[in-house]
PDB file of N, CA, C and O in Angstrom:
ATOM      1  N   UNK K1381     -15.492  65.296 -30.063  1.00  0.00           N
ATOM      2  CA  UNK K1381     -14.386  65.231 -31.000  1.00  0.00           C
ATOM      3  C   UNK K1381     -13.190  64.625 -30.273  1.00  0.00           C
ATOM      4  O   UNK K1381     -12.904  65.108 -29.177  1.00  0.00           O
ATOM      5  N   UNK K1382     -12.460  63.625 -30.757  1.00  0.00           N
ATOM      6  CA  UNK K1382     -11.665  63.527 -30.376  1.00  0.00           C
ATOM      7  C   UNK K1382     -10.281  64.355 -30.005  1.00  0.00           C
ATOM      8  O   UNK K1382     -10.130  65.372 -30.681  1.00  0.00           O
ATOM      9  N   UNK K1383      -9.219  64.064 -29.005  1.00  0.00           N
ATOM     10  CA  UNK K1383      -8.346  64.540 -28.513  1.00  0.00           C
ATOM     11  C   UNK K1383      -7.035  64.668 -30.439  1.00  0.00           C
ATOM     12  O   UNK K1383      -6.590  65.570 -31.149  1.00  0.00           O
ATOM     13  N   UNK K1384      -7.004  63.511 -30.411  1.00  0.00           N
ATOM     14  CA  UNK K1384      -5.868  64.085 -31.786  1.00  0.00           C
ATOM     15  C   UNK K1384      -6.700  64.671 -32.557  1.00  0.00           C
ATOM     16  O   UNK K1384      -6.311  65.823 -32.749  1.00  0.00           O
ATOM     17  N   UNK K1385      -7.835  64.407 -33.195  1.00  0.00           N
ATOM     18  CA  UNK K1385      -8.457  65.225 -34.070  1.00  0.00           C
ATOM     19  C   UNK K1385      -8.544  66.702 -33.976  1.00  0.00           C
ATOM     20  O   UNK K1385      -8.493  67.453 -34.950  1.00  0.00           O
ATOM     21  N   UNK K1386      -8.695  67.114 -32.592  1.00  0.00           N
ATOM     22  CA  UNK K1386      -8.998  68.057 -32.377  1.00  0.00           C
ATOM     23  C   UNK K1386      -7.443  69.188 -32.178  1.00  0.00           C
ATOM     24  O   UNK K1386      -7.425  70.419 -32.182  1.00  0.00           O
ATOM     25  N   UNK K1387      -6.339  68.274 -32.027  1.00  0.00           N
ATOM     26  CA  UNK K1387      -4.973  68.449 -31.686  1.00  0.00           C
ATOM     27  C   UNK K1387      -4.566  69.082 -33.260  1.00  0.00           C
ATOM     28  O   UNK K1387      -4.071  70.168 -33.560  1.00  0.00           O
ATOM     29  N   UNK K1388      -4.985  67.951 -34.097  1.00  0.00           N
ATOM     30  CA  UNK K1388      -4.860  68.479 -35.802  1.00  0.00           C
ATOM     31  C   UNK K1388      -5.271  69.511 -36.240  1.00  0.00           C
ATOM     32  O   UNK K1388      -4.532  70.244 -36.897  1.00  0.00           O
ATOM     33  N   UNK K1389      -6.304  69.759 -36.032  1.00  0.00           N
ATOM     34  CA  UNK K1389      -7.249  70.784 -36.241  1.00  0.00           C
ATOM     35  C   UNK K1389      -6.575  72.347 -35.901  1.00  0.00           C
ATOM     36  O   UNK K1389      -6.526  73.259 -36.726  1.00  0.00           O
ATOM     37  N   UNK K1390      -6.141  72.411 -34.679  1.00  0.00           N
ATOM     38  CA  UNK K1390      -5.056  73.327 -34.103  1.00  0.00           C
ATOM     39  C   UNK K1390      -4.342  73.937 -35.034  1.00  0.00           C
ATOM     40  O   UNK K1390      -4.272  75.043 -35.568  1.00  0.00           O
ATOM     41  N   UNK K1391      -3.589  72.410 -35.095  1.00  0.00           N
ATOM     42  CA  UNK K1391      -2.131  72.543 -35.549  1.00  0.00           C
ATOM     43  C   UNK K1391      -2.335  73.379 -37.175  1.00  0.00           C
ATOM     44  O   UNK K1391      -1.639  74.339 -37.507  1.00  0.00           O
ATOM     45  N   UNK K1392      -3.211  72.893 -37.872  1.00  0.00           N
ATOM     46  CA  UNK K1392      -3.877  73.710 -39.163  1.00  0.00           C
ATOM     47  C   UNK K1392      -4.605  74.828 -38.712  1.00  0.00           C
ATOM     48  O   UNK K1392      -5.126  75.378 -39.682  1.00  0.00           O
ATOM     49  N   UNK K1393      -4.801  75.262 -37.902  1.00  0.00           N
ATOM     50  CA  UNK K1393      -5.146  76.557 -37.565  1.00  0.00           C
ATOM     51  C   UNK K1393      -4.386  77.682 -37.406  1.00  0.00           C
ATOM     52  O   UNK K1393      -4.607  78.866 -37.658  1.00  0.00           O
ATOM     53  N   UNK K1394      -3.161  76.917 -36.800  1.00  0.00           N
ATOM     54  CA  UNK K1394      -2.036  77.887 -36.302  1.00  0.00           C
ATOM     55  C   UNK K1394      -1.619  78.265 -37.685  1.00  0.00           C
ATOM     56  O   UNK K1394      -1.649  79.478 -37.890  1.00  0.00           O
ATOM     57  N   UNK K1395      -1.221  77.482 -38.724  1.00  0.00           N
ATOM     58  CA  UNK K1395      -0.427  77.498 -40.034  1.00  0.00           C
ATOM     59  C   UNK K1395      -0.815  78.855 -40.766  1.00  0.00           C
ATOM     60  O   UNK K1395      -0.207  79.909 -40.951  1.00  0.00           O
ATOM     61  N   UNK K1396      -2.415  78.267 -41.193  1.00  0.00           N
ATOM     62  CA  UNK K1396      -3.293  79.356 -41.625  1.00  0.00           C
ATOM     63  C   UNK K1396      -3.371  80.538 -40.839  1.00  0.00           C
ATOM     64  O   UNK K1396      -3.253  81.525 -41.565  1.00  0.00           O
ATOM     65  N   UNK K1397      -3.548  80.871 -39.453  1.00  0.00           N
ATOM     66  CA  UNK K1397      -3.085  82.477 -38.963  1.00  0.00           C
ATOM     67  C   UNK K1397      -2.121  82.447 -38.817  1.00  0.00           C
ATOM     68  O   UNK K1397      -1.876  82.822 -37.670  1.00  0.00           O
ATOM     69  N   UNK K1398      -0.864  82.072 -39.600  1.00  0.00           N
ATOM     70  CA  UNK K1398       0.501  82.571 -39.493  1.00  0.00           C
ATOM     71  C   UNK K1398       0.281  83.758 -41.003  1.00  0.00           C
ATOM     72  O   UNK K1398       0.983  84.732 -41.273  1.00  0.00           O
ATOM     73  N   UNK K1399      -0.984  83.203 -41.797  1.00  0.00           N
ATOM     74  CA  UNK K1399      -0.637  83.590 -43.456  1.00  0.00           C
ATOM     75  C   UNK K1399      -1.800  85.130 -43.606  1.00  0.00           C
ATOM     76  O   UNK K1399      -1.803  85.982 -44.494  1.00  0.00           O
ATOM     77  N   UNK K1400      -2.846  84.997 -42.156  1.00  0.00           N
ATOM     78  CA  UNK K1400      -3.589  85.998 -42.186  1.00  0.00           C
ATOM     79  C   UNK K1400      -3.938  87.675 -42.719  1.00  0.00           C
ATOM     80  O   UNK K1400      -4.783  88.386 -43.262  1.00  0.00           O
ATOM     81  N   UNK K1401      -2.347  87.652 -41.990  1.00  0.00           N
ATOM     82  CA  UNK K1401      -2.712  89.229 -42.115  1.00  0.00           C
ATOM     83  C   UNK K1401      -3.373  90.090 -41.835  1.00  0.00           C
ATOM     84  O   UNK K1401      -3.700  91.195 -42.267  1.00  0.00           O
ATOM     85  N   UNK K1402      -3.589  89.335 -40.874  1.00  0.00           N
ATOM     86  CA  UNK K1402      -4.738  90.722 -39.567  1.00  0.00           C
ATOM     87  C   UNK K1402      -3.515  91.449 -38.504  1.00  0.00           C
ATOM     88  O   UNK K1402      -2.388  91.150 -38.108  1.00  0.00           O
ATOM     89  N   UNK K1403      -4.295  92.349 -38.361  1.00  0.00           N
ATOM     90  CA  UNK K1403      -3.610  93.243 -37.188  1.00  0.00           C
ATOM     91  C   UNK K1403      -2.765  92.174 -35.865  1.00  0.00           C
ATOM     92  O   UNK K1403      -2.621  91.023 -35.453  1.00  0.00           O
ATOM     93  N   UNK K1404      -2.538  93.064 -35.737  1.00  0.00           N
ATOM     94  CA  UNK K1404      -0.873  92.575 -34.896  1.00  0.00           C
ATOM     95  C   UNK K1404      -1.717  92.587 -33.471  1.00  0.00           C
ATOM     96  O   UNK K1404      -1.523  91.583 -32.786  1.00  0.00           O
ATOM     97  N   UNK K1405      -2.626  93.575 -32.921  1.00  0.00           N
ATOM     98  CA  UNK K1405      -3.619  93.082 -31.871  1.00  0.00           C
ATOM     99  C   UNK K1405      -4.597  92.005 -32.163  1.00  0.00           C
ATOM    100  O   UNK K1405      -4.175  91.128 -31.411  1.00  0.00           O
ATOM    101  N   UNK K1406      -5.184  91.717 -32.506  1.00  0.00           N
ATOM    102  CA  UNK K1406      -6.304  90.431 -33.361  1.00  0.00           C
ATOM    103  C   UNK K1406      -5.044  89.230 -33.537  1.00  0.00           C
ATOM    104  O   UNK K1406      -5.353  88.239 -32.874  1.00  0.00           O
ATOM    105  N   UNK K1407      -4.111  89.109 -34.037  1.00  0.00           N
ATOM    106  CA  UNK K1407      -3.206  88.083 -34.570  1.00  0.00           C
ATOM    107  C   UNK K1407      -3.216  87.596 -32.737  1.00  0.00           C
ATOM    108  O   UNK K1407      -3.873  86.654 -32.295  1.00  0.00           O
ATOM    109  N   UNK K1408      -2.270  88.562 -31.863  1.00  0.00           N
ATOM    110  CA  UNK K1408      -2.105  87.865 -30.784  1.00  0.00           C
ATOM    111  C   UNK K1408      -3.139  87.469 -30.096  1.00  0.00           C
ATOM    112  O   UNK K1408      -3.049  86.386 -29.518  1.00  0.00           O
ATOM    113  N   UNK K1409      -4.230  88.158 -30.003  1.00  0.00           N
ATOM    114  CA  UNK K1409      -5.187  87.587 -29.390  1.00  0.00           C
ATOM    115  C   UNK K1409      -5.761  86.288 -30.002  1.00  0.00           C
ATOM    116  O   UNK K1409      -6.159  85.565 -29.088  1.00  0.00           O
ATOM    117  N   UNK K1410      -5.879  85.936 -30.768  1.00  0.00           N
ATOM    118  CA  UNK K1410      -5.989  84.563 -31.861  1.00  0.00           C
ATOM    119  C   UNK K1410      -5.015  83.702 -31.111  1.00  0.00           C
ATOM    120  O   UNK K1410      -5.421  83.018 -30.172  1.00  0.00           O
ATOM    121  N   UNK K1411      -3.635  83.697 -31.503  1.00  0.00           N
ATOM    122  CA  UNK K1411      -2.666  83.115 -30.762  1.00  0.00           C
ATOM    123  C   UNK K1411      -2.977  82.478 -29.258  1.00  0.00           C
ATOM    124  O   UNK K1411      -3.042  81.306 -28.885  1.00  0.00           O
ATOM    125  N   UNK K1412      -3.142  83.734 -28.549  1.00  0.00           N
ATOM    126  CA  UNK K1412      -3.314  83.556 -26.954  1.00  0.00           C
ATOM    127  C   UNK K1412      -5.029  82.138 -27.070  1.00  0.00           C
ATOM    128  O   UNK K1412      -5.176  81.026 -26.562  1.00  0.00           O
ATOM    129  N   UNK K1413      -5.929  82.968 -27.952  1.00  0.00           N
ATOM    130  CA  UNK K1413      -6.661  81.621 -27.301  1.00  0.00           C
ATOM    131  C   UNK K1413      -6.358  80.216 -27.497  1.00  0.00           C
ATOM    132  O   UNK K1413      -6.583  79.349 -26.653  1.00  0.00           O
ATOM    133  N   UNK K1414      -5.713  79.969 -28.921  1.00  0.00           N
ATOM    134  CA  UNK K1414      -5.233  79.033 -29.699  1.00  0.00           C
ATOM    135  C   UNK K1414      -4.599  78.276 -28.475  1.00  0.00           C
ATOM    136  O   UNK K1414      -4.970  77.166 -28.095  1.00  0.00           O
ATOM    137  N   UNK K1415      -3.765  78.896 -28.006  1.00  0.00           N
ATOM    138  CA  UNK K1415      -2.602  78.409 -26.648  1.00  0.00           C
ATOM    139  C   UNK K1415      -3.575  77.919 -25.567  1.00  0.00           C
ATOM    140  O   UNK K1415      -3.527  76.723 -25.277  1.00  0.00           O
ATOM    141  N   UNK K1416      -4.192  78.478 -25.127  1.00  0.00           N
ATOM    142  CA  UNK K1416      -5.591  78.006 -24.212  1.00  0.00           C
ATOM    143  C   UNK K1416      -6.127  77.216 -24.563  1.00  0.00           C
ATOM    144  O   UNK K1416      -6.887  76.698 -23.745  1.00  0.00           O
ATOM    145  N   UNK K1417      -6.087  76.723 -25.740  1.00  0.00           N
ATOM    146  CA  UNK K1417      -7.027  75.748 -26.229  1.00  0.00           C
ATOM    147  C   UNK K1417      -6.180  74.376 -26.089  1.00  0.00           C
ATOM    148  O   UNK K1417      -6.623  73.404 -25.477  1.00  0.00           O
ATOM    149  N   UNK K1418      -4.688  74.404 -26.835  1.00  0.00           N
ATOM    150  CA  UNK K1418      -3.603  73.224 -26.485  1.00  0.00           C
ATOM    151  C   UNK K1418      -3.606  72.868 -24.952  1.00  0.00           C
ATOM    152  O   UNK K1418      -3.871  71.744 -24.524  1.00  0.00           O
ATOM    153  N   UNK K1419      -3.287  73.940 -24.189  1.00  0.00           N
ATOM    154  CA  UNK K1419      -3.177  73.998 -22.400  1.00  0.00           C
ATOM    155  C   UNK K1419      -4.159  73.408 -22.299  1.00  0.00           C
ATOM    156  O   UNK K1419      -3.936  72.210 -22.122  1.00  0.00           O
ATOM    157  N   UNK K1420      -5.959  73.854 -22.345  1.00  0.00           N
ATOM    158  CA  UNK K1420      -6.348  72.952 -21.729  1.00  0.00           C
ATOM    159  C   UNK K1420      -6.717  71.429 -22.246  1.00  0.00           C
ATOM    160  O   UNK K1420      -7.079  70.447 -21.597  1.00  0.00           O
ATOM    161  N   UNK K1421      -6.526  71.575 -23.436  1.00  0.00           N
ATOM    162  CA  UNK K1421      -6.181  70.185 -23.915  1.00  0.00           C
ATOM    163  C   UNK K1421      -5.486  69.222 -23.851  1.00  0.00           C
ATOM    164  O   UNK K1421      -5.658  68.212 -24.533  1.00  0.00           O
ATOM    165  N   UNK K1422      -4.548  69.390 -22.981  1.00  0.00           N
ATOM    166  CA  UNK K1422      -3.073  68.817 -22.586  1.00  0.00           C
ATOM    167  C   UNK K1422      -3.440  68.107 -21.253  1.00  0.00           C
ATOM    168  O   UNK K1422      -3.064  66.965 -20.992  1.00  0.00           O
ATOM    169  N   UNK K1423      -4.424  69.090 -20.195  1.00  0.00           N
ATOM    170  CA  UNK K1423      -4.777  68.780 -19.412  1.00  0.00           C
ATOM    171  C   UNK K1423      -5.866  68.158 -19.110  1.00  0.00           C
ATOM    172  O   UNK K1423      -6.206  68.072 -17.930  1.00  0.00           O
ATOM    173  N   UNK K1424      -6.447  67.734 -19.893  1.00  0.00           N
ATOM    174  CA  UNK K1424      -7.677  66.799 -20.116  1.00  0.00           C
ATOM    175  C   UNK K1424      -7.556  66.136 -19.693  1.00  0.00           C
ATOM    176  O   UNK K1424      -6.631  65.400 -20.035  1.00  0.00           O
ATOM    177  N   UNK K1425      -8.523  65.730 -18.367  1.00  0.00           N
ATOM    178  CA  UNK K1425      -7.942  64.096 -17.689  1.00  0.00           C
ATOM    179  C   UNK K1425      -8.453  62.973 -18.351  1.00  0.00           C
ATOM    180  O   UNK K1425      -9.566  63.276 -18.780  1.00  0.00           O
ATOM    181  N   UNK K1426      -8.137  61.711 -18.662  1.00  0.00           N
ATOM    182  CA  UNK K1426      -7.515  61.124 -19.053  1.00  0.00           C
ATOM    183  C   UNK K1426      -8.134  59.992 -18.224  1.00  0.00           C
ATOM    184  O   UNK K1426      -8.592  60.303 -17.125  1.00  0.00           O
ATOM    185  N   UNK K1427      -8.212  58.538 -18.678  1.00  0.00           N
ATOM    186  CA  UNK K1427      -8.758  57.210 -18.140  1.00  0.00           C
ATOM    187  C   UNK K1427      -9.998  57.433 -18.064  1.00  0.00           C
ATOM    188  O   UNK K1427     -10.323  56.450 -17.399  1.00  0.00           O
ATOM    189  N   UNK K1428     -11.275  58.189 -18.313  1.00  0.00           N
ATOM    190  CA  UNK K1428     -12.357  58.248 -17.679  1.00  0.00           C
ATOM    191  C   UNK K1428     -13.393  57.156 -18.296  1.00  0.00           C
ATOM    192  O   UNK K1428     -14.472  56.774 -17.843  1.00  0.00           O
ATOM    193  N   UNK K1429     -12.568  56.709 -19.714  1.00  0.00           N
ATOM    194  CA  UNK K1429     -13.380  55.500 -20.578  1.00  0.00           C
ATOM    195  C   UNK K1429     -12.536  54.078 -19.773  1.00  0.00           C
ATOM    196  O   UNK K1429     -11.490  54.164 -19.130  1.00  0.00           O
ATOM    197  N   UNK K1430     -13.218  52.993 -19.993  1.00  0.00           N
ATOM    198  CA  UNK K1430     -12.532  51.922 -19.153  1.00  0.00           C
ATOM    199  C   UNK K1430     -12.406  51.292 -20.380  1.00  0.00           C
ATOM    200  O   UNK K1430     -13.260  51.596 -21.213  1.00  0.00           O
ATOM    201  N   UNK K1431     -11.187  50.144 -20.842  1.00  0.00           N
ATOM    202  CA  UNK K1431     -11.215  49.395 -21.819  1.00  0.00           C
ATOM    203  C   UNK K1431     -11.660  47.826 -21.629  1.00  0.00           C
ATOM    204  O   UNK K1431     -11.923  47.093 -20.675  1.00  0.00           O
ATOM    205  N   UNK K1432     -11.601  47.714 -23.018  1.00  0.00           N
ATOM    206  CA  UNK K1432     -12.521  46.380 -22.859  1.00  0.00           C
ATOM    207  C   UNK K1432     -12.240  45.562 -22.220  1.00  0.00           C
ATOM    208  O   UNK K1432     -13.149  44.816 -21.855  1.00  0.00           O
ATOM    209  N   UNK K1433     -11.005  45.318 -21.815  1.00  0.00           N
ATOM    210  CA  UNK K1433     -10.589  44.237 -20.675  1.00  0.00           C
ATOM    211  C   UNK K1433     -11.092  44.794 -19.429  1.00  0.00           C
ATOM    212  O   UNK K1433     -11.434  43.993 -18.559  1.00  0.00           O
ATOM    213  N   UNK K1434     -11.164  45.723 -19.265  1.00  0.00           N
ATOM    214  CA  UNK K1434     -11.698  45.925 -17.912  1.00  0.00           C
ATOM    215  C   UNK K1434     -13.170  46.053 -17.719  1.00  0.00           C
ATOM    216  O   UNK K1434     -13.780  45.832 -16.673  1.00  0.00           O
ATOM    217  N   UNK K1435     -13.562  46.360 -18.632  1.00  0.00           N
ATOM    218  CA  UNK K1435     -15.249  46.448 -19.361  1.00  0.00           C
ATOM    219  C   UNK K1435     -15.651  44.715 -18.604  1.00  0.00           C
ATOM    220  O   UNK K1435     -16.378  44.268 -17.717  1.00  0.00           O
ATOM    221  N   UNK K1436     -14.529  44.127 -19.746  1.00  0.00           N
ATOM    222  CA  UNK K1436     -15.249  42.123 -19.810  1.00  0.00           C
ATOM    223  C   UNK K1436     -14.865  42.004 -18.257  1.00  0.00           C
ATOM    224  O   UNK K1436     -15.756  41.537 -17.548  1.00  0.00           O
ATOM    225  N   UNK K1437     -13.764  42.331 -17.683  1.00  0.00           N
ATOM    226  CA  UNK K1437     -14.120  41.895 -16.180  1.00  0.00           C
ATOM    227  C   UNK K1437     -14.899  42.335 -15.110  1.00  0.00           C
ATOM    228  O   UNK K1437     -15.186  41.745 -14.069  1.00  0.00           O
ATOM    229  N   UNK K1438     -15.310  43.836 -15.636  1.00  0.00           N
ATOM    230  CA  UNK K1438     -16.064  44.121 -14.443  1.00  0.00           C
ATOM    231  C   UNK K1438     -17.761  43.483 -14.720  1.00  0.00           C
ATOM    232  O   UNK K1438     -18.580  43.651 -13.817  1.00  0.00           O
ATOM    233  N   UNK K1439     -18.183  42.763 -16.015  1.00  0.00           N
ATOM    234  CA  UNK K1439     -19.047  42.282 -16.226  1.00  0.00           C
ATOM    235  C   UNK K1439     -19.071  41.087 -16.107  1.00  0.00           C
ATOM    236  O   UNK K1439     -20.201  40.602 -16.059  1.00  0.00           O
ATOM    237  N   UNK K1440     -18.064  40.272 -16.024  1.00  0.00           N
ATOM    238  CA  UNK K1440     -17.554  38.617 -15.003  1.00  0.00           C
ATOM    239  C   UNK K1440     -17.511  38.707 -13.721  1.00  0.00           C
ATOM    240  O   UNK K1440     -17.602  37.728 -12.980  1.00  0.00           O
ATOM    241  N   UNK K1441     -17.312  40.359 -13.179  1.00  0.00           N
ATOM    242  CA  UNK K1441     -17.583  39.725 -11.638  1.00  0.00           C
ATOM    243  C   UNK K1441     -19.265  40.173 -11.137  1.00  0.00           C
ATOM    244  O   UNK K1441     -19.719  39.880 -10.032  1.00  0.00           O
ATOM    245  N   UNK K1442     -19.812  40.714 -11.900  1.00  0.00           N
ATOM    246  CA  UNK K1442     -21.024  41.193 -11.544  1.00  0.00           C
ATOM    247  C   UNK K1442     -21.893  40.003 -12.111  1.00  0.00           C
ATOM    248  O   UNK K1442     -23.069  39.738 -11.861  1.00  0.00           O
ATOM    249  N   UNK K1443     -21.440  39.674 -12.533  1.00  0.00           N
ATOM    250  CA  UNK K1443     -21.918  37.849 -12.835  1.00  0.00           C
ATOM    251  C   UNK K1443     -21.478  37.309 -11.727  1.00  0.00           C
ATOM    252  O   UNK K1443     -22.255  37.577 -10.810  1.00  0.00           O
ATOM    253  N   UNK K1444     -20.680  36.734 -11.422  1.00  0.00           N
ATOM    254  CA  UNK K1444     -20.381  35.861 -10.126  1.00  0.00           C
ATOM    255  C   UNK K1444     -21.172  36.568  -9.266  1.00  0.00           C
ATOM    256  O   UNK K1444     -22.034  35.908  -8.687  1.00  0.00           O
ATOM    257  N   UNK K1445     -21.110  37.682  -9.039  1.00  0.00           N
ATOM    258  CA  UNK K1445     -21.849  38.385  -7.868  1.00  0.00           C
ATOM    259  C   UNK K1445     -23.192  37.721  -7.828  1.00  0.00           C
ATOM    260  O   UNK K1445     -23.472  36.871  -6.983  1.00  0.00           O
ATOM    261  N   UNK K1446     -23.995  38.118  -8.740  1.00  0.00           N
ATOM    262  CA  UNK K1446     -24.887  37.925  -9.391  1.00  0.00           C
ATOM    263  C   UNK K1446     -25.681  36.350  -9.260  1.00  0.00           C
ATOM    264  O   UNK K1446     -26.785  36.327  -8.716  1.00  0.00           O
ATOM    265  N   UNK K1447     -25.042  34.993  -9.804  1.00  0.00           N
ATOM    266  CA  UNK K1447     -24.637  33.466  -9.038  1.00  0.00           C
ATOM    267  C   UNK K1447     -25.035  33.824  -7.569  1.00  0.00           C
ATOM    268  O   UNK K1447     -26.118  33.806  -6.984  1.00  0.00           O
ATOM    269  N   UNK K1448     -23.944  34.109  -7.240  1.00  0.00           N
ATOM    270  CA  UNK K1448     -23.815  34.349  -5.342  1.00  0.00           C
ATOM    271  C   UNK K1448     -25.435  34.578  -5.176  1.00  0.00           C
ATOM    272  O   UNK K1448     -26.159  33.721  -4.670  1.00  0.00           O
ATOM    273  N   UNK K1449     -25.712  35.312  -5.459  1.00  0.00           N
ATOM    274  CA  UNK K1449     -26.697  36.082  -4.942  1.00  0.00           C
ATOM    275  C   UNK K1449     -28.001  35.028  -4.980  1.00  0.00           C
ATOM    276  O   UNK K1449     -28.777  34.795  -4.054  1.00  0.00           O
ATOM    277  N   UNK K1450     -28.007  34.451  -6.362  1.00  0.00           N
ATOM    278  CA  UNK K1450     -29.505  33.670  -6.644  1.00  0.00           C
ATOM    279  C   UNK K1450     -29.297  32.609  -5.719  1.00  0.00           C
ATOM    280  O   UNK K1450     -30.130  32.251  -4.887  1.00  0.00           O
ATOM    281  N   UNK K1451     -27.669  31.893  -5.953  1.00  0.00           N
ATOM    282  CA  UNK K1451     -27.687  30.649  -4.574  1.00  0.00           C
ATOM    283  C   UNK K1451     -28.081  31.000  -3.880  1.00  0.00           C
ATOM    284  O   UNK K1451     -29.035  30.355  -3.446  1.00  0.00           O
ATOM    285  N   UNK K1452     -27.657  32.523  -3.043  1.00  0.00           N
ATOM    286  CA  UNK K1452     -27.970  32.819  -1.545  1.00  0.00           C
ATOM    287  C   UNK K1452     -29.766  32.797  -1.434  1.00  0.00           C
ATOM    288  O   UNK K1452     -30.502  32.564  -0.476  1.00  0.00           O
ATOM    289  N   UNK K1453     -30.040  33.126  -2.771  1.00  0.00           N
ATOM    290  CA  UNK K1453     -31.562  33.259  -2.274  1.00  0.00           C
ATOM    291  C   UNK K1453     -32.494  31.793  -2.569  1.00  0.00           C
ATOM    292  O   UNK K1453     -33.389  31.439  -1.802  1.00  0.00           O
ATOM    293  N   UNK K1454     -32.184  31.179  -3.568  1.00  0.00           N
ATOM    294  CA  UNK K1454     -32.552  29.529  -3.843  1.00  0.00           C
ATOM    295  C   UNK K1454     -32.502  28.988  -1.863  1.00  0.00           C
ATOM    296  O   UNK K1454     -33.349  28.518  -1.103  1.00  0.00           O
ATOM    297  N   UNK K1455     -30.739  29.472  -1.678  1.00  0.00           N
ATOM    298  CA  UNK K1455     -31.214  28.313  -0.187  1.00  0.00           C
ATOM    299  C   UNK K1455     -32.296  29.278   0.794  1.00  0.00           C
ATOM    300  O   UNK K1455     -32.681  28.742   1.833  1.00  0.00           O
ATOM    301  N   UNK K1456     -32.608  30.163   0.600  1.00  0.00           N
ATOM    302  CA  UNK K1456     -33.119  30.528   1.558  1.00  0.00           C
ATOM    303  C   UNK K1456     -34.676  30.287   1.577  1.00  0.00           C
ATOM    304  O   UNK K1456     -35.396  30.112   2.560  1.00  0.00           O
ATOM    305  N   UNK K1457     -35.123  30.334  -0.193  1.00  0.00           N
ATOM    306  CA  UNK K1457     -36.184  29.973  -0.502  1.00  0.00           C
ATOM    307  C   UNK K1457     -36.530  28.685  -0.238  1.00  0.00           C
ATOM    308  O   UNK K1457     -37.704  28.348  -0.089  1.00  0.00           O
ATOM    309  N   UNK K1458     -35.536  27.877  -0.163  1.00  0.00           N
ATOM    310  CA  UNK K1458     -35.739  26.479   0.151  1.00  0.00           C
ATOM    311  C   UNK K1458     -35.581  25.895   1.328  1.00  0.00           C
ATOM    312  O   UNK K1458     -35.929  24.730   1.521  1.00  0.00           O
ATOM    313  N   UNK K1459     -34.872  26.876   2.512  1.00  0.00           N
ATOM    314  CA  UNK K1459     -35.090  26.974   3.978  1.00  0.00           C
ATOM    315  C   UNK K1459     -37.059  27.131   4.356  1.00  0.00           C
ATOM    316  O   UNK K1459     -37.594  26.409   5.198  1.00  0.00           O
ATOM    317  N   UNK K1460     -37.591  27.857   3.799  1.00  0.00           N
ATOM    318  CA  UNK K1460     -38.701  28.888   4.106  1.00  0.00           C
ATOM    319  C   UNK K1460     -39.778  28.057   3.167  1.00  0.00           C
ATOM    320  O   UNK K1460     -40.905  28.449   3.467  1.00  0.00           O
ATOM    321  N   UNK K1461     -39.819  27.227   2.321  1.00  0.00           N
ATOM    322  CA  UNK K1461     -40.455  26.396   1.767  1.00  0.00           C
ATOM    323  C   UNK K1461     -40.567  25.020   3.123  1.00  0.00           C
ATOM    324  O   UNK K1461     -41.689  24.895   3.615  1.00  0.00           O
ATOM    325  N   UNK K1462     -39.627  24.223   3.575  1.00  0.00           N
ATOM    326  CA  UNK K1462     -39.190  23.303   4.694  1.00  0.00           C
ATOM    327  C   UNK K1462     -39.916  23.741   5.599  1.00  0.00           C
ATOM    328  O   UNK K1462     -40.857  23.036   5.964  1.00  0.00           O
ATOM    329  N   UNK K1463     -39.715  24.882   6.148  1.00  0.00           N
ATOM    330  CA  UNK K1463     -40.069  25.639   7.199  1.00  0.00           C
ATOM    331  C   UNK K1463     -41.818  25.349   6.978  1.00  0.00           C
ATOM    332  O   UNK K1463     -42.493  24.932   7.919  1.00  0.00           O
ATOM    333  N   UNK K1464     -42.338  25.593   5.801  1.00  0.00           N
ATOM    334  CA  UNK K1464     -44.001  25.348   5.564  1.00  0.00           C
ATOM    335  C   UNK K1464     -44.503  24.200   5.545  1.00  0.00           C
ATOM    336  O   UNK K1464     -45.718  24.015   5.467  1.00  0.00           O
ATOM    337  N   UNK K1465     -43.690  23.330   5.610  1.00  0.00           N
ATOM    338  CA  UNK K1465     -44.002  21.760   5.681  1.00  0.00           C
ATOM    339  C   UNK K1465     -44.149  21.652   6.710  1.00  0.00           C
ATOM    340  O   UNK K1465     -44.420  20.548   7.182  1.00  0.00           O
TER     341      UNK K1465
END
């Protein structure tokens, strides 16, 4: 679920146990997790998806890499071919 979705969701939660009417022990304990739930939601780290610009470049250099690599092995194949002549 997403982070605002789930932020919304809260926020309509809190509204509705304001209108409850449960006991005054049960109400706070509701509350208290509710709060635990924002806290650690707040603290959610953050960047762990990469965006597409960084997506398209890290897949342009693993391409070049990639180039590099077949040249490096074309000349070598073609050192080692010479070499059998």
């Amino acid at each position: 679920m997403k982070q605002r979705k789930f932020t919304g969701i809260l926020g309509i939660w809190i509204i509705v146990l304001a209108f409850l009417g449960l006991s005054s022990t049960l109400h706070a304990a509701l509350l208290t997790i509710t709060g635990l739930a924002i806290a650690l939601l707040s603290f959610k780290p953050r960047g762990m998806v990469k965006s597409d610009k960084e997506l398209i470049e890290d897949v342009e250099k693993a391409h070049e890499e990639f180039k590099k690599f077949n040249a490096k092995n074309a000349d070598e194949d073609e050192n080692e071919t010479e070499q059998e002549k």
